[in-house]
Amino acid sequence: MLNRGPPFPCDAFEVAGQCGIRILKPDQHYAAASRGRVCFCPKTLKMIGRAHGADHLRLVLRLIVESDGNASELQMETVIAVSNVVLSNLVEIRADLFDDVDLGAMRAWAQLVKPRNCSTVAALTSALLLIFAGPDIVLPAPAEPDPAEERRREILRKSRANAKRRRLRAALQQGGEVPAIPGI
């Protein structure tokens, strides 16, 4: 859901610092993996900040960090999925939105069950939207059948039934005696 408009001026390190988040290089992951408020995906933060601005990035980071038990979930997939949920405009954004959701468990679930042609981010975004917006908003309503299409199918069904009767009658006539067939 990243737009391709002109880039916003955004310093991801400054925005993260305002949210109380330290950004480390990915090769330092082993040292602080269990601590909260540590992010190892600076490129993702820069990408979101440049695409949507510092205010959007700040909102996304605060939604993750300030929710109960999710401060250590500043992973690339989670940050992008939360950004997609905010951008979808299908969910009312409030401070306690992610309090009841374990984003780490949701990310692990999305990595395990993602369809073949689907990324973890897309699976996680879809799951979060289904939880918060509900399936009646996220999933499209089934299209009502077109009356012309229904009429065409009925005509096709009747013509096949008539063709089957004609073939049966012709086969019986070639064999000699034609028994009475109900409905013919």
Short mmCIF file of C-alpha atoms in Angstrom, two decimals:
data_model
loop_
_atom_site.label_atom_id
_atom_site.label_comp_id
_atom_site.label_asym_id
_atom_site.label_seq_id
_atom_site.Cartn_x
_atom_site.Cartn_y
_atom_site.Cartn_z
CA MET A 1 0.00 0.00 0.00
CA LEU A 2 2.94 2.30 -0.46
CA ASN A 3 2.13 5.19 -2.74
CA ARG A 4 4.62 6.26 -5.33
CA GLY A 5 4.17 10.02 -4.96
CA PRO A 6 6.94 12.42 -4.14
CA PRO A 7 8.91 11.32 -1.08
CA PHE A 8 8.23 13.01 2.25
CA PRO A 9 11.18 14.40 4.16
CA CYS A 10 11.42 12.03 7.10
CA ASP A 11 14.25 11.15 9.44
CA ALA A 12 13.32 7.66 10.63
CA PHE A 13 15.97 7.71 13.36
CA GLU A 14 14.56 10.93 14.82
CA VAL A 15 10.96 9.66 14.72
CA ALA A 16 11.99 6.38 16.34
CA GLY A 17 13.88 8.30 19.03
CA GLN A 18 10.75 10.35 19.76
CA CYS A 19 8.87 7.09 20.32
CA GLY A 20 11.61 5.74 22.62
CA ILE A 21 12.86 3.20 20.08
CA ARG A 22 16.50 2.39 19.43
CA ILE A 23 17.39 1.41 15.88
CA LEU A 24 20.22 -1.08 15.60
CA LYS A 25 21.86 -2.70 12.61
CA PRO A 26 20.48 -6.14 11.71
CA ASP A 27 23.83 -7.78 12.49
CA GLN A 28 23.45 -6.68 16.14
CA HIS A 29 20.22 -8.64 16.51
CA TYR A 30 21.75 -11.25 18.81
CA ALA A 31 22.76 -8.67 21.43
CA ALA A 32 19.37 -7.11 22.14
CA ALA A 33 16.84 -9.49 20.66
CA SER A 34 14.88 -9.97 23.88
CA ARG A 35 14.66 -6.30 24.84
CA GLY A 36 11.66 -4.20 23.94
CA ARG A 37 11.72 -0.96 21.98
CA VAL A 38 14.57 -2.09 19.74
CA CYS A 39 14.15 -2.14 15.98
CA PHE A 40 16.39 -3.94 13.50
CA CYS A 41 14.73 -2.78 10.27
CA PRO A 42 15.83 0.80 9.59
CA LYS A 43 15.23 0.43 5.85
CA THR A 44 11.59 -0.41 6.46
CA LEU A 45 11.14 2.61 8.71
CA LYS A 46 12.79 4.86 6.12
CA MET A 47 10.59 3.41 3.36
CA ILE A 48 7.37 4.01 5.30
CA GLY A 49 8.49 7.47 6.45
CA ARG A 50 9.39 8.59 2.95
CA ALA A 51 6.22 7.16 1.44
CA HIS A 52 3.72 8.47 4.01
CA GLY A 53 5.50 11.01 6.20
CA ALA A 54 6.85 11.28 9.71
CA ASP A 55 3.40 11.56 11.33
CA HIS A 56 2.27 8.26 9.82
CA LEU A 57 5.48 6.52 10.87
CA ARG A 58 5.17 7.95 14.39
CA LEU A 59 1.57 6.69 14.64
CA VAL A 60 2.53 3.20 13.45
CA LEU A 61 5.46 2.93 15.87
CA ARG A 62 3.41 4.22 18.80
CA LEU A 63 0.56 1.81 18.06
CA ILE A 64 3.00 -1.09 18.28
CA VAL A 65 5.21 0.06 21.17
CA GLU A 66 2.50 1.45 23.43
CA SER A 67 0.21 -1.57 23.18
CA ASP A 68 0.30 -4.20 25.91
CA GLY A 69 3.02 -6.81 25.31
CA ASN A 70 3.97 -5.73 21.79
CA ALA A 71 6.93 -3.41 22.48
CA SER A 72 9.38 -6.06 21.27
CA GLU A 73 7.53 -6.66 17.99
CA LEU A 74 9.27 -4.07 15.83
CA GLN A 75 9.87 -6.56 13.03
CA MET A 76 9.65 -5.63 9.35
CA GLU A 77 6.49 -7.65 8.68
CA THR A 78 4.70 -6.30 11.74
CA VAL A 79 5.58 -2.65 11.06
CA ILE A 80 4.44 -2.86 7.43
CA ALA A 81 1.23 -4.72 8.34
CA VAL A 82 0.29 -2.15 11.00
CA SER A 83 1.04 0.61 8.47
CA ASN A 84 -1.26 -1.12 5.96
CA VAL A 85 -4.04 -1.37 8.56
CA VAL A 86 -3.73 2.35 9.31
CA LEU A 87 -3.75 3.21 5.60
CA SER A 88 -6.75 1.01 4.83
CA ASN A 89 -9.22 3.40 6.49
CA LEU A 90 -11.33 0.37 7.40
CA VAL A 91 -10.46 0.52 11.09
CA GLU A 92 -10.97 3.31 13.59
CA ILE A 93 -7.47 4.01 14.92
CA ARG A 94 -7.28 4.38 18.69
CA ALA A 95 -4.51 4.03 21.27
CA ASP A 96 -5.68 0.65 22.63
CA LEU A 97 -6.25 -0.94 19.21
CA PHE A 98 -3.53 -3.60 19.54
CA ASP A 99 -3.81 -4.21 23.30
CA ASP A 100 -5.75 -7.46 22.87
CA VAL A 101 -3.60 -8.79 20.01
CA ASP A 102 -0.26 -10.56 20.39
CA LEU A 103 1.51 -9.29 17.27
CA GLY A 104 4.39 -11.76 17.73
CA ALA A 105 2.02 -14.73 17.69
CA MET A 106 0.12 -13.24 14.75
CA ARG A 107 3.38 -12.80 12.78
CA ALA A 108 4.43 -16.38 13.55
CA TRP A 109 0.99 -17.60 12.47
CA ALA A 110 1.18 -15.59 9.22
CA GLN A 111 4.60 -17.10 8.44
CA LEU A 112 3.21 -20.61 8.89
CA VAL A 113 -0.13 -20.38 7.11
CA LYS A 114 0.53 -17.93 4.30
CA PRO A 115 -0.76 -19.12 0.93
CA ARG A 116 1.70 -20.02 -1.80
CA ASN A 117 1.56 -16.69 -3.67
CA CYS A 118 1.17 -14.48 -0.60
CA SER A 119 3.78 -12.74 1.51
CA THR A 120 3.88 -12.80 5.28
CA VAL A 121 3.03 -9.09 5.28
CA ALA A 122 -0.09 -9.65 3.18
CA ALA A 123 -1.23 -12.56 5.34
CA LEU A 124 -0.63 -10.58 8.54
CA THR A 125 -2.39 -7.50 7.15
CA SER A 126 -5.39 -9.58 6.07
CA ALA A 127 -5.61 -11.26 9.47
CA LEU A 128 -5.43 -7.95 11.32
CA LEU A 129 -8.09 -6.40 9.09
CA LEU A 130 -10.36 -9.40 9.60
CA ILE A 131 -9.94 -9.09 13.38
CA PHE A 132 -10.52 -5.34 13.60
CA ALA A 133 -12.88 -4.55 10.71
CA GLY A 134 -14.70 -7.88 10.45
CA PRO A 135 -15.30 -10.10 7.44
CA ASP A 136 -18.41 -8.23 6.31
CA ILE A 137 -16.29 -5.12 5.61
CA VAL A 138 -13.05 -6.74 4.44
CA LEU A 139 -14.41 -9.51 2.22
CA PRO A 140 -16.48 -8.48 -0.79
CA ALA A 141 -20.15 -9.33 -0.74
CA PRO A 142 -21.16 -12.11 -3.09
CA ALA A 143 -22.48 -10.69 -6.32
CA GLU A 144 -26.17 -11.12 -6.92
CA PRO A 145 -26.88 -13.38 -9.87
CA ASP A 146 -27.55 -11.61 -13.13
CA PRO A 147 -31.11 -12.42 -14.37
CA ALA A 148 -29.88 -12.73 -17.96
CA GLU A 149 -27.18 -15.19 -16.87
CA GLU A 150 -29.75 -17.23 -14.93
CA ARG A 151 -32.02 -17.35 -18.00
CA ARG A 152 -29.10 -18.45 -20.20
CA ARG A 153 -28.23 -21.26 -17.78
CA GLU A 154 -31.87 -22.44 -17.68
CA ILE A 155 -32.03 -22.55 -21.49
CA LEU A 156 -28.74 -24.43 -21.63
CA ARG A 157 -29.97 -26.98 -19.04
CA LYS A 158 -33.21 -27.57 -20.96
CA SER A 159 -31.43 -27.94 -24.30
CA ARG A 160 -29.05 -30.54 -22.82
CA ALA A 161 -32.00 -32.48 -21.38
CA ASN A 162 -33.79 -32.40 -24.75
CA ALA A 163 -30.65 -33.53 -26.58
CA LYS A 164 -30.28 -36.44 -24.17
CA ARG A 165 -33.92 -37.48 -24.78
CA ARG A 166 -33.44 -37.31 -28.57
CA ARG A 167 -30.30 -39.47 -28.38
CA LEU A 168 -32.08 -42.02 -26.19
CA ARG A 169 -35.11 -42.14 -28.49
CA ALA A 170 -32.89 -42.56 -31.58
CA ALA A 171 -30.92 -45.37 -29.92
CA LEU A 172 -34.12 -47.18 -28.95
CA GLN A 173 -35.60 -46.83 -32.44
CA GLN A 174 -32.52 -48.38 -34.02
CA GLY A 175 -32.82 -51.32 -31.64
CA GLY A 176 -36.41 -52.01 -32.66
CA GLU A 177 -39.11 -51.68 -30.03
CA VAL A 178 -39.62 -48.25 -28.46
CA PRO A 179 -40.85 -48.53 -24.88
CA ALA A 180 -42.84 -45.70 -23.40
CA ILE A 181 -40.48 -43.35 -21.65
CA PRO A 182 -42.10 -41.12 -19.06
CA GLY A 183 -41.72 -37.44 -19.76
CA ILE A 184 -41.11 -37.82 -23.51
#
